[in-house]
mmCIF file of C-alpha atoms in Angstrom:
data_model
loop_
_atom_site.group_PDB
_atom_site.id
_atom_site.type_symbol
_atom_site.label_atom_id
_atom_site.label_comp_id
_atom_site.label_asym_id
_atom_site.label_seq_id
_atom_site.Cartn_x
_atom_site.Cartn_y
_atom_site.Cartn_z
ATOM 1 C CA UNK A 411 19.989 32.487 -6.755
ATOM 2 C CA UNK A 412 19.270 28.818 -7.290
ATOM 3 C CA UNK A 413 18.516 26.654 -4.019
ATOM 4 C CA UNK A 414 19.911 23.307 -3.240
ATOM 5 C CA UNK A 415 17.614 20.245 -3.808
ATOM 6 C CA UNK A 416 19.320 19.052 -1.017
ATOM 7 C CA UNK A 417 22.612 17.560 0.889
ATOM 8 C CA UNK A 418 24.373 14.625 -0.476
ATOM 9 C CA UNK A 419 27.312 12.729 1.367
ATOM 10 C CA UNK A 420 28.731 10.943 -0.979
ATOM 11 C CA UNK A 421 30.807 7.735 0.541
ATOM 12 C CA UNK A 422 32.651 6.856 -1.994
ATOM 13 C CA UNK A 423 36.854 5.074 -1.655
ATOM 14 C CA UNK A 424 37.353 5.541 -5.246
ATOM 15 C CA UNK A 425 38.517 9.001 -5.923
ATOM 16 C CA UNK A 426 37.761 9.077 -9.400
ATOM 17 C CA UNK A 427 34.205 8.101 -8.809
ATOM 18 C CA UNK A 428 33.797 10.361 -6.187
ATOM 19 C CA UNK A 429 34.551 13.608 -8.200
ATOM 20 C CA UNK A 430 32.183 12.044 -11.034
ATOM 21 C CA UNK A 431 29.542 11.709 -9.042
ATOM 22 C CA UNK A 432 30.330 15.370 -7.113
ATOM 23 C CA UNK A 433 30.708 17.336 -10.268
ATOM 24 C CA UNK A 434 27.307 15.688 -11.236
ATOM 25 C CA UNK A 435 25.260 16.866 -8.348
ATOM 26 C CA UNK A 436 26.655 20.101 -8.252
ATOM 27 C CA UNK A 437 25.581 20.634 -11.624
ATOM 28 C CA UNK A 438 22.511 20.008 -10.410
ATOM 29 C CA UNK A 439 22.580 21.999 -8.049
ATOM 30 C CA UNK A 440 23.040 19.928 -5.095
ATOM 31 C CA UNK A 441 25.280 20.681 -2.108
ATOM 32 C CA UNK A 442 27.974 17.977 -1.943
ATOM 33 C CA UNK A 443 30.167 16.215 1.230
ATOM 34 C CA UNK A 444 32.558 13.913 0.104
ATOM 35 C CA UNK A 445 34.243 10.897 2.447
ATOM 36 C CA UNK A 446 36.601 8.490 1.195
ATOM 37 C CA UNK A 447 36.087 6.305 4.814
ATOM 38 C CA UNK A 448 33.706 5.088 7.289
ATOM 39 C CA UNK A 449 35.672 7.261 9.846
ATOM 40 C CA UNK A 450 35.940 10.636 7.484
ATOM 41 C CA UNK A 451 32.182 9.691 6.960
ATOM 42 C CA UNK A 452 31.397 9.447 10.813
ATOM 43 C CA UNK A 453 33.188 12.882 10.973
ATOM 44 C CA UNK A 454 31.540 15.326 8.274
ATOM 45 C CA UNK A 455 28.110 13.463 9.552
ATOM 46 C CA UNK A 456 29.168 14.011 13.384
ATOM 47 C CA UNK A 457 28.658 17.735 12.679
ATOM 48 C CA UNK A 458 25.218 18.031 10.858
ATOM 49 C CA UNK A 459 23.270 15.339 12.780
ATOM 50 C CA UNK A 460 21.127 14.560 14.606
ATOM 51 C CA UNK A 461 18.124 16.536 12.286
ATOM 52 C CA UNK A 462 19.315 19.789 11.606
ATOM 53 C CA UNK A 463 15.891 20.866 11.620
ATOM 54 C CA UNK A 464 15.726 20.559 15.259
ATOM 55 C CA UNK A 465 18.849 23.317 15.413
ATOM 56 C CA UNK A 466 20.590 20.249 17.898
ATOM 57 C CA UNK A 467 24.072 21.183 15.649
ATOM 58 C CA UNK A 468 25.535 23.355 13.241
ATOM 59 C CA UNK A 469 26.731 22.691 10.007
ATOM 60 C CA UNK A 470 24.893 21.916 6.663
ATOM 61 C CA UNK A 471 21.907 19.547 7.153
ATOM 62 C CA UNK A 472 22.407 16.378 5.143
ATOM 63 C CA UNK A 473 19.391 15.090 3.178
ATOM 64 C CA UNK A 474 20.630 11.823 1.736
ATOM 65 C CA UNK A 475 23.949 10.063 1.918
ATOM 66 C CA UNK A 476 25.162 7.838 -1.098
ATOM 67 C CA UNK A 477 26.958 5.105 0.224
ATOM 68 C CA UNK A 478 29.552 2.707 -1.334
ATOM 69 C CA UNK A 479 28.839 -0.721 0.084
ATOM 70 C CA UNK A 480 32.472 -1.850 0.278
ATOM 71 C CA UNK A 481 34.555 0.468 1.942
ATOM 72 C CA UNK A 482 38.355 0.620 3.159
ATOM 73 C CA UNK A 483 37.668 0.361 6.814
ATOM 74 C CA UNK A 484 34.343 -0.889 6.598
ATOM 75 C CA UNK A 485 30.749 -1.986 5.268
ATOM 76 C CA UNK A 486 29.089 1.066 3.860
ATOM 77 C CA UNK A 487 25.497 -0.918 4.893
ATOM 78 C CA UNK A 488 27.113 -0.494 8.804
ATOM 79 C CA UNK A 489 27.711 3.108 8.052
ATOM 80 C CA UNK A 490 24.268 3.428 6.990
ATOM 81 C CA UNK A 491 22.863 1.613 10.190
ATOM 82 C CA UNK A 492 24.667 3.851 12.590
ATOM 83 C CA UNK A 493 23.918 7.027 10.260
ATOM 84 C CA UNK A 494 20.211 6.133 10.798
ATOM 85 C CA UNK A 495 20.320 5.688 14.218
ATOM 86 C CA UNK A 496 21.289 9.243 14.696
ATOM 87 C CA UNK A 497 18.491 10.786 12.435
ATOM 88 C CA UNK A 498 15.972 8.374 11.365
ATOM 89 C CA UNK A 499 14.629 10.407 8.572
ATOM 90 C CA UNK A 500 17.555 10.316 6.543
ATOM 91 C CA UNK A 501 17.560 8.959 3.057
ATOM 92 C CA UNK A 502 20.293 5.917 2.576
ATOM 93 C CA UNK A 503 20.835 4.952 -1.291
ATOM 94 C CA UNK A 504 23.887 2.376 -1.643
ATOM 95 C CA UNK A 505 26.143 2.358 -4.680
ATOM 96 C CA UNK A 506 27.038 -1.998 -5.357
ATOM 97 C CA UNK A 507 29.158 -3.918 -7.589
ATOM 98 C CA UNK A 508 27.316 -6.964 -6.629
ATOM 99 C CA UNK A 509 23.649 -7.664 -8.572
ATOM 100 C CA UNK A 510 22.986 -11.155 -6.756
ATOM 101 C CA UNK A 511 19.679 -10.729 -4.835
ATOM 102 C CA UNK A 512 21.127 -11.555 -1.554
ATOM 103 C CA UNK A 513 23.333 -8.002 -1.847
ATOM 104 C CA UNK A 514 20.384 -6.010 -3.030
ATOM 105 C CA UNK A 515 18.076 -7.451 -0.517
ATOM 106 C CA UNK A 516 20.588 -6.645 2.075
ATOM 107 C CA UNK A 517 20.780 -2.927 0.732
ATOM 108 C CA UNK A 518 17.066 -2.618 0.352
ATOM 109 C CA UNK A 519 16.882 -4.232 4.235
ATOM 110 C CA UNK A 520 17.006 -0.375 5.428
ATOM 111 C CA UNK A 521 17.679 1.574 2.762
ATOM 112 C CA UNK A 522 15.910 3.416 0.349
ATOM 113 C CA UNK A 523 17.089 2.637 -3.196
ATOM 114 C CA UNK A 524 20.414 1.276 -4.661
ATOM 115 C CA UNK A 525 22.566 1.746 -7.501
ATOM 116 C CA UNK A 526 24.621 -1.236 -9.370
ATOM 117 C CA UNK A 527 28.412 -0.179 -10.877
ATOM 118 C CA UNK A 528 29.140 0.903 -13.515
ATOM 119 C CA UNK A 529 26.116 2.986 -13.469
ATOM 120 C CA UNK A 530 24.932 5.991 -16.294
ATOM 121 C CA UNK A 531 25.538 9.410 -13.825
ATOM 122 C CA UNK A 532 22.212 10.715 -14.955
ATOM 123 C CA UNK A 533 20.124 7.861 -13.399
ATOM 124 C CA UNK A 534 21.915 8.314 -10.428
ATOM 125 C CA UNK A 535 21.357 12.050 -10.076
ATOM 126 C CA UNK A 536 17.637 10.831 -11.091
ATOM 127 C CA UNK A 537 17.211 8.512 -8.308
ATOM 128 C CA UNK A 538 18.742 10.546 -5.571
ATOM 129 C CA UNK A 539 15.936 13.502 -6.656
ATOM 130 C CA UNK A 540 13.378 11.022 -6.878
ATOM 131 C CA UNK A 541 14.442 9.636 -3.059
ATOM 132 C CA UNK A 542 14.175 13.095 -2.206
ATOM 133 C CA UNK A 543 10.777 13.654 -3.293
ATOM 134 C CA UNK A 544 9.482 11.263 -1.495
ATOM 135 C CA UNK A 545 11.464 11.082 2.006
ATOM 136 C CA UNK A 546 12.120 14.356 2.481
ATOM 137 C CA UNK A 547 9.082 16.807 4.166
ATOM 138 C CA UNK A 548 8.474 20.304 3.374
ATOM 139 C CA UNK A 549 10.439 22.555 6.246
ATOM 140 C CA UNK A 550 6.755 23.711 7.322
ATOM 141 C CA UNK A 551 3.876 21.209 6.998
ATOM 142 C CA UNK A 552 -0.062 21.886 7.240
ATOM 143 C CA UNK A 553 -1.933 20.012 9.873
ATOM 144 C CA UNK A 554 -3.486 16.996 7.799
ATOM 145 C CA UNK A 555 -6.153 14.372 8.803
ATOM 146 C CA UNK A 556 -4.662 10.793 9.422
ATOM 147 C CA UNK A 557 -4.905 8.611 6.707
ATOM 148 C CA UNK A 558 -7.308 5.478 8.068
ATOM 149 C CA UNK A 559 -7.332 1.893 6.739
ATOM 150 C CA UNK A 560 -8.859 -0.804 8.921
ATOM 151 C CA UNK A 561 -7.032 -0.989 11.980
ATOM 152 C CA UNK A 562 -4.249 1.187 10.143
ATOM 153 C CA UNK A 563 -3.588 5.011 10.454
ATOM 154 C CA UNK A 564 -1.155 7.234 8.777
ATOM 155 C CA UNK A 565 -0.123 10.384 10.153
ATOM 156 C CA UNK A 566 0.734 12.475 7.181
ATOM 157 C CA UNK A 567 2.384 15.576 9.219
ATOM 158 C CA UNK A 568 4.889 13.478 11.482
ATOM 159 C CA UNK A 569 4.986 10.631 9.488
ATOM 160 C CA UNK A 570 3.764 8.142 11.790
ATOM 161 C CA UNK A 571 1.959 5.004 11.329
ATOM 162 C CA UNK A 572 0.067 2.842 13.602
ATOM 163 C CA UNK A 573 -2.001 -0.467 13.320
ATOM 164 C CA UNK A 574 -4.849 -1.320 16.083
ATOM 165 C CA UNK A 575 -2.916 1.514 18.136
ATOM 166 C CA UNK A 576 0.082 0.504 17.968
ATOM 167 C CA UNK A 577 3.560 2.431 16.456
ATOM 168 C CA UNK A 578 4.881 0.442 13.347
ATOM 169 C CA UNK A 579 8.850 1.527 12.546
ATOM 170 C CA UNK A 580 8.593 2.219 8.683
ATOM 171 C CA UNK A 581 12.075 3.506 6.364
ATOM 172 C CA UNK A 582 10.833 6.375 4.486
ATOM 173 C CA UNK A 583 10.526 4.311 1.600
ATOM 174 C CA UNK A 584 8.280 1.897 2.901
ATOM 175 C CA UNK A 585 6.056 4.697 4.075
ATOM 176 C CA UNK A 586 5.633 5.390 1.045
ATOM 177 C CA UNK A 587 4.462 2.408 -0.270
ATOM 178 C CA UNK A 588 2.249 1.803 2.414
ATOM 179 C CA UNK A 589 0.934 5.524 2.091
ATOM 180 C CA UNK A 590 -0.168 4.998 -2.159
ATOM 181 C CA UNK A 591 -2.043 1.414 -1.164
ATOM 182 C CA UNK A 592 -3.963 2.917 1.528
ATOM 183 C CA UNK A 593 -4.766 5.734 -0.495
ATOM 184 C CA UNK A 594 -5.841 3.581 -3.154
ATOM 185 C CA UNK A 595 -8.187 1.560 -0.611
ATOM 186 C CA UNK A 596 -9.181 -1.883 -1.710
ATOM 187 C CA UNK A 597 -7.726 -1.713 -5.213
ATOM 188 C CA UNK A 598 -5.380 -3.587 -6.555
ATOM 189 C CA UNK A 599 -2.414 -1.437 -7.712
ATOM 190 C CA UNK A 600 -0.153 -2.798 -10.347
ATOM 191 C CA UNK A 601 3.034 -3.244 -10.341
ATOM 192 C CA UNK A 602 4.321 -0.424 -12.935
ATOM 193 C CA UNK A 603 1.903 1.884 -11.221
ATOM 194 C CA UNK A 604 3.892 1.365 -7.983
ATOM 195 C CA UNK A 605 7.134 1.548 -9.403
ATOM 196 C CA UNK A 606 6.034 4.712 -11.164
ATOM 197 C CA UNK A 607 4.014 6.531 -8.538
ATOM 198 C CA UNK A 608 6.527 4.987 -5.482
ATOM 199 C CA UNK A 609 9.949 4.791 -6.629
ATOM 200 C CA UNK A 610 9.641 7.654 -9.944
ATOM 201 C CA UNK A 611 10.422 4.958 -12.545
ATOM 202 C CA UNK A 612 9.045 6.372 -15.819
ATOM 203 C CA UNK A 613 10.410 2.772 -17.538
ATOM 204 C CA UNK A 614 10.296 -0.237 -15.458
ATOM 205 C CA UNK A 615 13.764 -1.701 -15.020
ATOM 206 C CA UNK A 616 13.876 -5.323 -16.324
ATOM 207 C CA UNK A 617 13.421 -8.038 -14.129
ATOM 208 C CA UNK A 618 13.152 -5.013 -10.747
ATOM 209 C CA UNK A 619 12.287 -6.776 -8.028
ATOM 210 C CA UNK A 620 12.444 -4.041 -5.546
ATOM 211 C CA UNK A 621 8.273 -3.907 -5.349
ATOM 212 C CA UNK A 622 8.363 -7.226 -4.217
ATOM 213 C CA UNK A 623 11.455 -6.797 -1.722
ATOM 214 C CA UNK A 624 9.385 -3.561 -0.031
ATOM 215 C CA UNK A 625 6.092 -5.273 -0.117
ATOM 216 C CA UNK A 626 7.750 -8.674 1.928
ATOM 217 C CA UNK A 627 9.416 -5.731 4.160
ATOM 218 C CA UNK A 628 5.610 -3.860 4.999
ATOM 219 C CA UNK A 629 4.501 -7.297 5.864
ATOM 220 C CA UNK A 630 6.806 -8.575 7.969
ATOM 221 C CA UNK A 631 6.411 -5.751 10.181
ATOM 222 C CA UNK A 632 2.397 -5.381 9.757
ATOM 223 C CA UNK A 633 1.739 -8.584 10.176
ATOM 224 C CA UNK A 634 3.349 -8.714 13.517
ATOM 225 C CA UNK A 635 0.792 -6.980 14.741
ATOM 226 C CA UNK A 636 -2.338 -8.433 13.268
ATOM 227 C CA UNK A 637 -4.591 -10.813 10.826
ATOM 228 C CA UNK A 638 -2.112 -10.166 6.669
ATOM 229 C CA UNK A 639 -3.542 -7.292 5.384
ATOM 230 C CA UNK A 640 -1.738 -6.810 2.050
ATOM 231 C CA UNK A 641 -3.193 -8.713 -0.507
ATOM 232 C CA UNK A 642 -0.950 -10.275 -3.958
ATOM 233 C CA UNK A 643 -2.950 -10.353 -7.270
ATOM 234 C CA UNK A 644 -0.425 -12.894 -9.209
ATOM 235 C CA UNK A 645 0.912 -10.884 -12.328
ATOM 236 C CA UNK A 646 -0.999 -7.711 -11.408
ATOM 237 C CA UNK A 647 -0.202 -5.963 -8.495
ATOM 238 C CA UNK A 648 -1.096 -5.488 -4.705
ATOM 239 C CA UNK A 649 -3.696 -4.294 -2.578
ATOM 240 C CA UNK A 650 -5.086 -3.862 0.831
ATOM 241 C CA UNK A 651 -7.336 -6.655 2.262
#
């Protein structure tokens, strides 16, 4: 018997999308919620969170919920907010009509990837396994040895992260990021090797600039806290100071 990958709730208005992008997963082998509404959303989630892994509720554990950013009786990027504040750990990837930068900053503010309609149903299913990969922990972790970087320190079995002592509020996603520079130490990484190792791009999209958005993210919130530590080789890539 095959096991899931994982839980998707898809949030999706459009009924005809929404059984697309079920009858996808499932043939992947995912397990599939479907809400049409912020409230219907609210519900299904109201019975599977807070982390299932704790045992707090029953109900199927939801690993990542695909969210429509304009919704009937709301703004799927709210939904995602107050979805998030119930279990931090949970993966948000929003489905857009809108390409400006503003909108896909906005989505990238919190979230952990995004998807631009009309999309190709294979690249979705792709970048909801490859958010998986890297957000989701094994059920049963071995003890590991922080990860240390200058005043920084990565906790690689809770998924922690402090700098000169003090706790630093990553997304999965930026964890990530911030996990492959400071394994890379002082080298510069390039951009495609980011994208590649990061966010499971085997091609890099034209014109992404979803390194950039992240790295401005890790920044804003590192910097906060002491003397800029990530360091911009113009045209190549980034690094750790």
């Amino acid at each position: 018997m095959t096991t899931a990958p994982g839980t998707v709730l898809v949030v999706e208005d459009e009924p005809s999308i929404a059984d697309v992008l079920a009858i996808a997963l499932r043939f992947h082998h995912f397990e599939v919620m479907i809400a049409g509404t912020v409230r219907e959303a609210l519900s299904l989630a109201g019975r599977t969170l807070p982390h299932a892994r704790t045992g707090s509720r029953g109900g199927t554990p939801i690993d990542v919920a695909l969210l429509d950013v304009m919704l009937p009786d709301g703004d799927g990027r709210a939904l995602g907010r107050e979805l998030r504040a119930q279990r931090p750990d949970l993966a948000l990837v929003f489905l857009t009509a809108r390409d400006a930068p503003a909108e896909i900053v906005g989505a990238l503010g919190f979230g952990d990837d995004y998807i631009t309609k009309p999309f190709d149903i294979d690249v979705v299913v792709a970048r909801i396994t490859a958010v998986l990969r890297r957000t989701r922990p094994a059920d049963v972790l071995p003890q590991r040895p922080p990860l240390r970087y200058g005043d920084l320190e990565l906790d690689e079995t809770t998924y922690s992260v402090h700098r000169a002592g003090r706790t630093v509020e990553l997304t999965p996603t930026e964890y990530a990021l911030l996990r492959f520079l400071v394994r890379n130490g002082g080298r510069i990484v390039p951009k495609e090797q980011l994208l590649r190792h990061v966010w499971q791009y085997e091609h890099t999209p034209p014109e992404s600039t979803v390194v950039e958005t992240y790295i401005s993210y890790l920044r804003r919130k590192l910097d906060a806290l002491g003397p800029p530590v990530i360091t911009t080789r113009r045209g190549v890539g980034y690094g750790l100071a």
